[in-house]
Amino acid sequence: MKFFRLVIALFISLLFITEAHSVTPTKQQIEQFKKLPKSQQEALAKKYGLDLSMLGSAGQNENQSENEVTDTVMPRGMFNDDEDNKQISAEEKFKPEEDKLKPFGYELFSGEPTTFAPSESALVPDSYIVGPGDTFTINLFGKETSAEEVIIDREGRLTISKLKPVTVSGMQYSDVVELIKAKVKQEIIGTEAYVSMGKTRSIRIMVLGEAYKPGAYTVPSLASITHALFVSGGISEIGSLRNIQLKRAGKTVTTLDLYNLLIKGDSSNDVILKPGDVVFIPPVGMRVSVEGEVRRPAIFELKKNESSQDLIAMAGGFNAAAYPQKTVVERYTGNSSRTVLQLNLSKRDAYKPNDGDVIRVPSSSKELDNAVTLLGAVAHPGNYAWHEGKTVSQLFGSLKADLLPIADYDYSLIVRETNLRGDIELHQFSLINAVSGEEDLELKPRDIVVVFSRFQSLESEENALAGMALTKEQLKQQEKIKLWDEYEERKFYEFIDLGSALDKELAETLSKEKEQEVLSITELLTNKEELEEHEYAVFSRKRLLKPILAKLNQQANSDDGLQIIGIRGEVFYEGVYPKPVNASVKGALLAAGGLKESAYLKSAEVTRFAGKSNLEHISIDLSRLVNDESSSSFELQSKDTINIYPIPNWQQDRKINIVGEVKFPGVYSISKGETLAEVIERAGGFTEFSYPEGAIFTREETRKQQQQQLKKLSEDLRRDIASKSFNNSITDASLSYQDMNNLINDLANVRAVGRLVIDLPAIMNGQRHLEVEDQDVLYVPSKRSSVSVVGEVNFSGSHLYQEELSLNDYLSRSGGLKQRADEDRIYIIKASGLIEVPNEGSWFAVNNNFQLSPGDTIVVPLDSDYIDNLTLWSTATQIVYQMGVAVAAISSL
């Protein structure tokens, strides 16, 4: 009971997890959901975590009234798993994330005052005005040699040893150097002076206006306007970068435009400061935002008379993908609203910027202009230049060099868009005819040329390539096929726009439904085994046509209908194909891989939808339509199905394999209605060592039926165990659950032999009649001289056959029965495969007088009571034993 509660709790938790990750479908998706059968609606809803109640009538309960309102409110935590459980509106949740534009240049500053200062070893400009506190290093060479460092005192005087003090304050640095040299030369004869600047003084300045932290600052005397900006933390968000003023004694000395420094590297206006200077930052002027396909999207500050060209230059120019001819400008009109202008920024002075303008430069279309795309089994897939009059043949220099060895020369398609909605039409052609000029179709811009493989299954394609003498280049091309597959599939779905992943799956699912409707595919599935998705060749018709058929189904309407046709019967690749513009019966047959040798050309049938529910059957003469190139009297229509009949009494290559003790064993071709006795006579009859009573005859159809029975049996057993697992009595069984599970897995993995029990001596004597079929196998063993004992005995094995020994004697020679043996159900598998049960001589034992024969197998089954009376176990063990006996008999030949 605890286990049952645990399972229920786990199921409920999983249900809530699935619900929390569900999505909200669009109206278009809901409409597509309604077209699907209920089972597929449930499957897709489970996969994407959808609540069927959201789909309206598609998922509405039959007992729910039409006027009842369906609650489609999603759980609060559905879209957000934050700890705060904040509610987010649908508009905010699905609003596209956009990179917020920032004003240009402000990131240069840290936003905090800094101790940034010019280097003390920096070169002092000649125009530098010296003053109290500046230090000079003076080196004397000649008659006297000395080195000293002197400082300009508060009076502005410079005092040098052995020289008269001189006033230098207010002089330029270059003049001071010349003055000192001249004074030394004059007053100390024979001595030459070398003068350089030592430490510079500090000065007091003011940074005011829209600075991050305005105020008074002490900076080195070599500091410039930019240094003042750095020490004050930079410019605030509303400060101007283009009108930074240096005021001295109440007058504006110069104006610094940081854009010239940041964009052009021009620092000519970044002058050296003087004591008492004021760096004033006014508020920002006109601002314009530039975003989209420019190299430097940002918010820029503009001066008066600056044009749109100046603005684009600030933004770094256009990207290569820009389309400035369709630039959009959003502008405030001054009456509490905004307007939109469309401009061509490629023209000079296209417009005059206004404060607050937002300029969006769009990107050019990603669609290729004047190009066609080549996909499929080609050596060089990709985009090719298009020009007026270009044809299919011009895409290929040589079919041998430009196509893969697997390419189909008879069936290719051109996928072409027909309108702005992206609807497509198909044009079919043959590569051979195109190159020869017979069917060289003219291409249009954005066409996609698809070349198919001539193989449908991956296995047959690989087998064919293995037998070809391929060059090294061709082998390298085969290795790239998987990469091409990913590239070409992406190109296909970009061109054939099916929408989102859910839209794509819906379109392909609905397309498959239409295929079944056209072909009556359920009839075909009973006779043919469908390949798995990964078993199809990369460039097979099945894989390359899948998105095309989905698109045709998506664009179908009441006017044009669904442009597909179905082909079945004696063709190589039955299925549904797109109906091309130049559709013909011959083209349809080429699309299906061509006619088989067994096709009946005198008559075929076309099934046509004459209305919503009416069908019309039209008989056609294939020989005339296929061979007469000028014949166009019969036109295919939407959803036509062509049924190709086989030649009456067509004899396919049917074979039977005879192995063992016949004079001429081997594979023999057989005709319809031929008997086994006739084939054995053709094989020369039995040898003197043969044992016909133990012959083993297998049939492929029987093997398939047995395999299905084994699969069903293992599923029934597993279901039976699961239903009994909640019964406490299971714990009292002799076998553990693991043992039972292992036995079920072994049963599921058993491969059926397909043995058909026959009485070969009776067949040869004419008492029995058996017609042989394709893939039949007859094993004729040599004479046997042993009896085998298997099952629940202590020592399973084979014993020499002795006529006087009884059943109990053989059991005794095998060590007797095990404790779990079912003594009442012992049975004998005769050498011919027949099952015989000895007559019961008593209530507890079998008849000891049962007659055994050479090659017989005694089977002692397991007592099913030891595993909690599971009634199917007895059948399971018998099948396993019989399979083992048959396989052992075959392997001994």
JSON list of N, CA and C in Angstrom, two decimals, residues 657-681:
[
{"chain": "A", "resi": 657, "resn": "ASN", "atom": "N", "xyz": [15.76, -23.12, -49.85]},
{"chain": "A", "resi": 657, "resn": "ASN", "atom": "CA", "xyz": [17.08, -23.62, -49.49]},
{"chain": "A", "resi": 657, "resn": "ASN", "atom": "C", "xyz": [16.95, -25.01, -48.86]},
{"chain": "A", "resi": 658, "resn": "ILE", "atom": "N", "xyz": [17.63, -25.99, -49.42]},
{"chain": "A", "resi": 658, "resn": "ILE", "atom": "CA", "xyz": [17.60, -27.36, -48.89]},
{"chain": "A", "resi": 658, "resn": "ILE", "atom": "C", "xyz": [18.99, -27.68, -48.35]},
{"chain": "A", "resi": 659, "resn": "VAL", "atom": "N", "xyz": [19.05, -28.00, -47.07]},
{"chain": "A", "resi": 659, "resn": "VAL", "atom": "CA", "xyz": [20.32, -28.24, -46.39]},
{"chain": "A", "resi": 659, "resn": "VAL", "atom": "C", "xyz": [20.28, -29.62, -45.75]},
{"chain": "A", "resi": 660, "resn": "GLY", "atom": "N", "xyz": [21.41, -30.29, -45.71]},
{"chain": "A", "resi": 660, "resn": "GLY", "atom": "CA", "xyz": [21.50, -31.55, -44.99]},
{"chain": "A", "resi": 660, "resn": "GLY", "atom": "C", "xyz": [21.65, -32.75, -45.90]},
{"chain": "A", "resi": 661, "resn": "GLU", "atom": "N", "xyz": [21.01, -33.83, -45.50]},
{"chain": "A", "resi": 661, "resn": "GLU", "atom": "CA", "xyz": [21.22, -35.13, -46.13]},
{"chain": "A", "resi": 661, "resn": "GLU", "atom": "C", "xyz": [20.34, -35.33, -47.36]},
{"chain": "A", "resi": 662, "resn": "VAL", "atom": "N", "xyz": [20.61, -34.53, -48.40]},
{"chain": "A", "resi": 662, "resn": "VAL", "atom": "CA", "xyz": [20.08, -34.78, -49.74]},
{"chain": "A", "resi": 662, "resn": "VAL", "atom": "C", "xyz": [21.29, -34.86, -50.67]},
{"chain": "A", "resi": 663, "resn": "LYS", "atom": "N", "xyz": [21.10, -35.45, -51.84]},
{"chain": "A", "resi": 663, "resn": "LYS", "atom": "CA", "xyz": [22.25, -35.68, -52.71]},
{"chain": "A", "resi": 663, "resn": "LYS", "atom": "C", "xyz": [22.84, -34.37, -53.23]},
{"chain": "A", "resi": 664, "resn": "PHE", "atom": "N", "xyz": [21.97, -33.37, -53.51]},
{"chain": "A", "resi": 664, "resn": "PHE", "atom": "CA", "xyz": [22.47, -32.10, -54.05]},
{"chain": "A", "resi": 664, "resn": "PHE", "atom": "C", "xyz": [21.88, -30.94, -53.25]},
{"chain": "A", "resi": 665, "resn": "PRO", "atom": "N", "xyz": [22.40, -30.70, -52.05]},
{"chain": "A", "resi": 665, "resn": "PRO", "atom": "CA", "xyz": [21.88, -29.58, -51.25]},
{"chain": "A", "resi": 665, "resn": "PRO", "atom": "C", "xyz": [22.20, -28.24, -51.91]},
{"chain": "A", "resi": 666, "resn": "GLY", "atom": "N", "xyz": [21.38, -27.24, -51.63]},
{"chain": "A", "resi": 666, "resn": "GLY", "atom": "CA", "xyz": [21.61, -25.91, -52.18]},
{"chain": "A", "resi": 666, "resn": "GLY", "atom": "C", "xyz": [20.32, -25.11, -52.30]},
{"chain": "A", "resi": 667, "resn": "VAL", "atom": "N", "xyz": [20.41, -24.00, -53.01]},
{"chain": "A", "resi": 667, "resn": "VAL", "atom": "CA", "xyz": [19.27, -23.11, -53.21]},
{"chain": "A", "resi": 667, "resn": "VAL", "atom": "C", "xyz": [18.64, -23.42, -54.55]},
{"chain": "A", "resi": 668, "resn": "TYR", "atom": "N", "xyz": [17.30, -23.61, -54.56]},
{"chain": "A", "resi": 668, "resn": "TYR", "atom": "CA", "xyz": [16.58, -23.96, -55.77]},
{"chain": "A", "resi": 668, "resn": "TYR", "atom": "C", "xyz": [15.50, -22.93, -56.06]},
{"chain": "A", "resi": 669, "resn": "SER", "atom": "N", "xyz": [15.43, -22.50, -57.31]},
{"chain": "A", "resi": 669, "resn": "SER", "atom": "CA", "xyz": [14.34, -21.63, -57.74]},
{"chain": "A", "resi": 669, "resn": "SER", "atom": "C", "xyz": [13.07, -22.45, -57.87]},
{"chain": "A", "resi": 670, "resn": "ILE", "atom": "N", "xyz": [11.96, -21.86, -57.47]},
{"chain": "A", "resi": 670, "resn": "ILE", "atom": "CA", "xyz": [10.70, -22.60, -57.45]},
{"chain": "A", "resi": 670, "resn": "ILE", "atom": "C", "xyz": [9.66, -21.81, -58.23]},
{"chain": "A", "resi": 671, "resn": "SER", "atom": "N", "xyz": [8.68, -22.52, -58.70]},
{"chain": "A", "resi": 671, "resn": "SER", "atom": "CA", "xyz": [7.56, -21.90, -59.40]},
{"chain": "A", "resi": 671, "resn": "SER", "atom": "C", "xyz": [6.34, -21.94, -58.49]},
{"chain": "A", "resi": 672, "resn": "LYS", "atom": "N", "xyz": [5.39, -21.11, -58.82]},
{"chain": "A", "resi": 672, "resn": "LYS", "atom": "CA", "xyz": [4.19, -21.03, -58.01]},
{"chain": "A", "resi": 672, "resn": "LYS", "atom": "C", "xyz": [3.43, -22.36, -58.07]},
{"chain": "A", "resi": 673, "resn": "GLY", "atom": "N", "xyz": [3.09, -22.90, -56.89]},
{"chain": "A", "resi": 673, "resn": "GLY", "atom": "CA", "xyz": [2.35, -24.15, -56.81]},
{"chain": "A", "resi": 673, "resn": "GLY", "atom": "C", "xyz": [3.23, -25.38, -56.73]},
{"chain": "A", "resi": 674, "resn": "GLU", "atom": "N", "xyz": [4.55, -25.22, -56.82]},
{"chain": "A", "resi": 674, "resn": "GLU", "atom": "CA", "xyz": [5.44, -26.38, -56.74]},
{"chain": "A", "resi": 674, "resn": "GLU", "atom": "C", "xyz": [5.45, -26.93, -55.32]},
{"chain": "A", "resi": 675, "resn": "THR", "atom": "N", "xyz": [5.50, -28.28, -55.19]},
{"chain": "A", "resi": 675, "resn": "THR", "atom": "CA", "xyz": [5.43, -28.92, -53.88]},
{"chain": "A", "resi": 675, "resn": "THR", "atom": "C", "xyz": [6.82, -29.24, -53.36]},
{"chain": "A", "resi": 676, "resn": "LEU", "atom": "N", "xyz": [6.87, -29.52, -52.05]},
{"chain": "A", "resi": 676, "resn": "LEU", "atom": "CA", "xyz": [8.14, -29.85, -51.42]},
{"chain": "A", "resi": 676, "resn": "LEU", "atom": "C", "xyz": [8.69, -31.17, -51.96]},
{"chain": "A", "resi": 677, "resn": "ALA", "atom": "N", "xyz": [7.82, -32.14, -52.21]},
{"chain": "A", "resi": 677, "resn": "ALA", "atom": "CA", "xyz": [8.27, -33.43, -52.73]},
{"chain": "A", "resi": 677, "resn": "ALA", "atom": "C", "xyz": [8.93, -33.26, -54.09]},
{"chain": "A", "resi": 678, "resn": "GLU", "atom": "N", "xyz": [8.41, -32.38, -54.91]},
{"chain": "A", "resi": 678, "resn": "GLU", "atom": "CA", "xyz": [8.99, -32.16, -56.24]},
{"chain": "A", "resi": 678, "resn": "GLU", "atom": "C", "xyz": [10.38, -31.51, -56.13]},
{"chain": "A", "resi": 679, "resn": "VAL", "atom": "N", "xyz": [10.54, -30.60, -55.20]},
{"chain": "A", "resi": 679, "resn": "VAL", "atom": "CA", "xyz": [11.84, -29.96, -55.03]},
{"chain": "A", "resi": 679, "resn": "VAL", "atom": "C", "xyz": [12.87, -30.96, -54.52]},
{"chain": "A", "resi": 680, "resn": "ILE", "atom": "N", "xyz": [12.44, -31.83, -53.59]},
{"chain": "A", "resi": 680, "resn": "ILE", "atom": "CA", "xyz": [13.39, -32.84, -53.06]},
{"chain": "A", "resi": 680, "resn": "ILE", "atom": "C", "xyz": [13.82, -33.79, -54.17]},
{"chain": "A", "resi": 681, "resn": "GLU", "atom": "N", "xyz": [12.89, -34.13, -55.05]},
{"chain": "A", "resi": 681, "resn": "GLU", "atom": "CA", "xyz": [13.26, -34.99, -56.19]},
{"chain": "A", "resi": 681, "resn": "GLU", "atom": "C", "xyz": [14.28, -34.28, -57.08]}
]
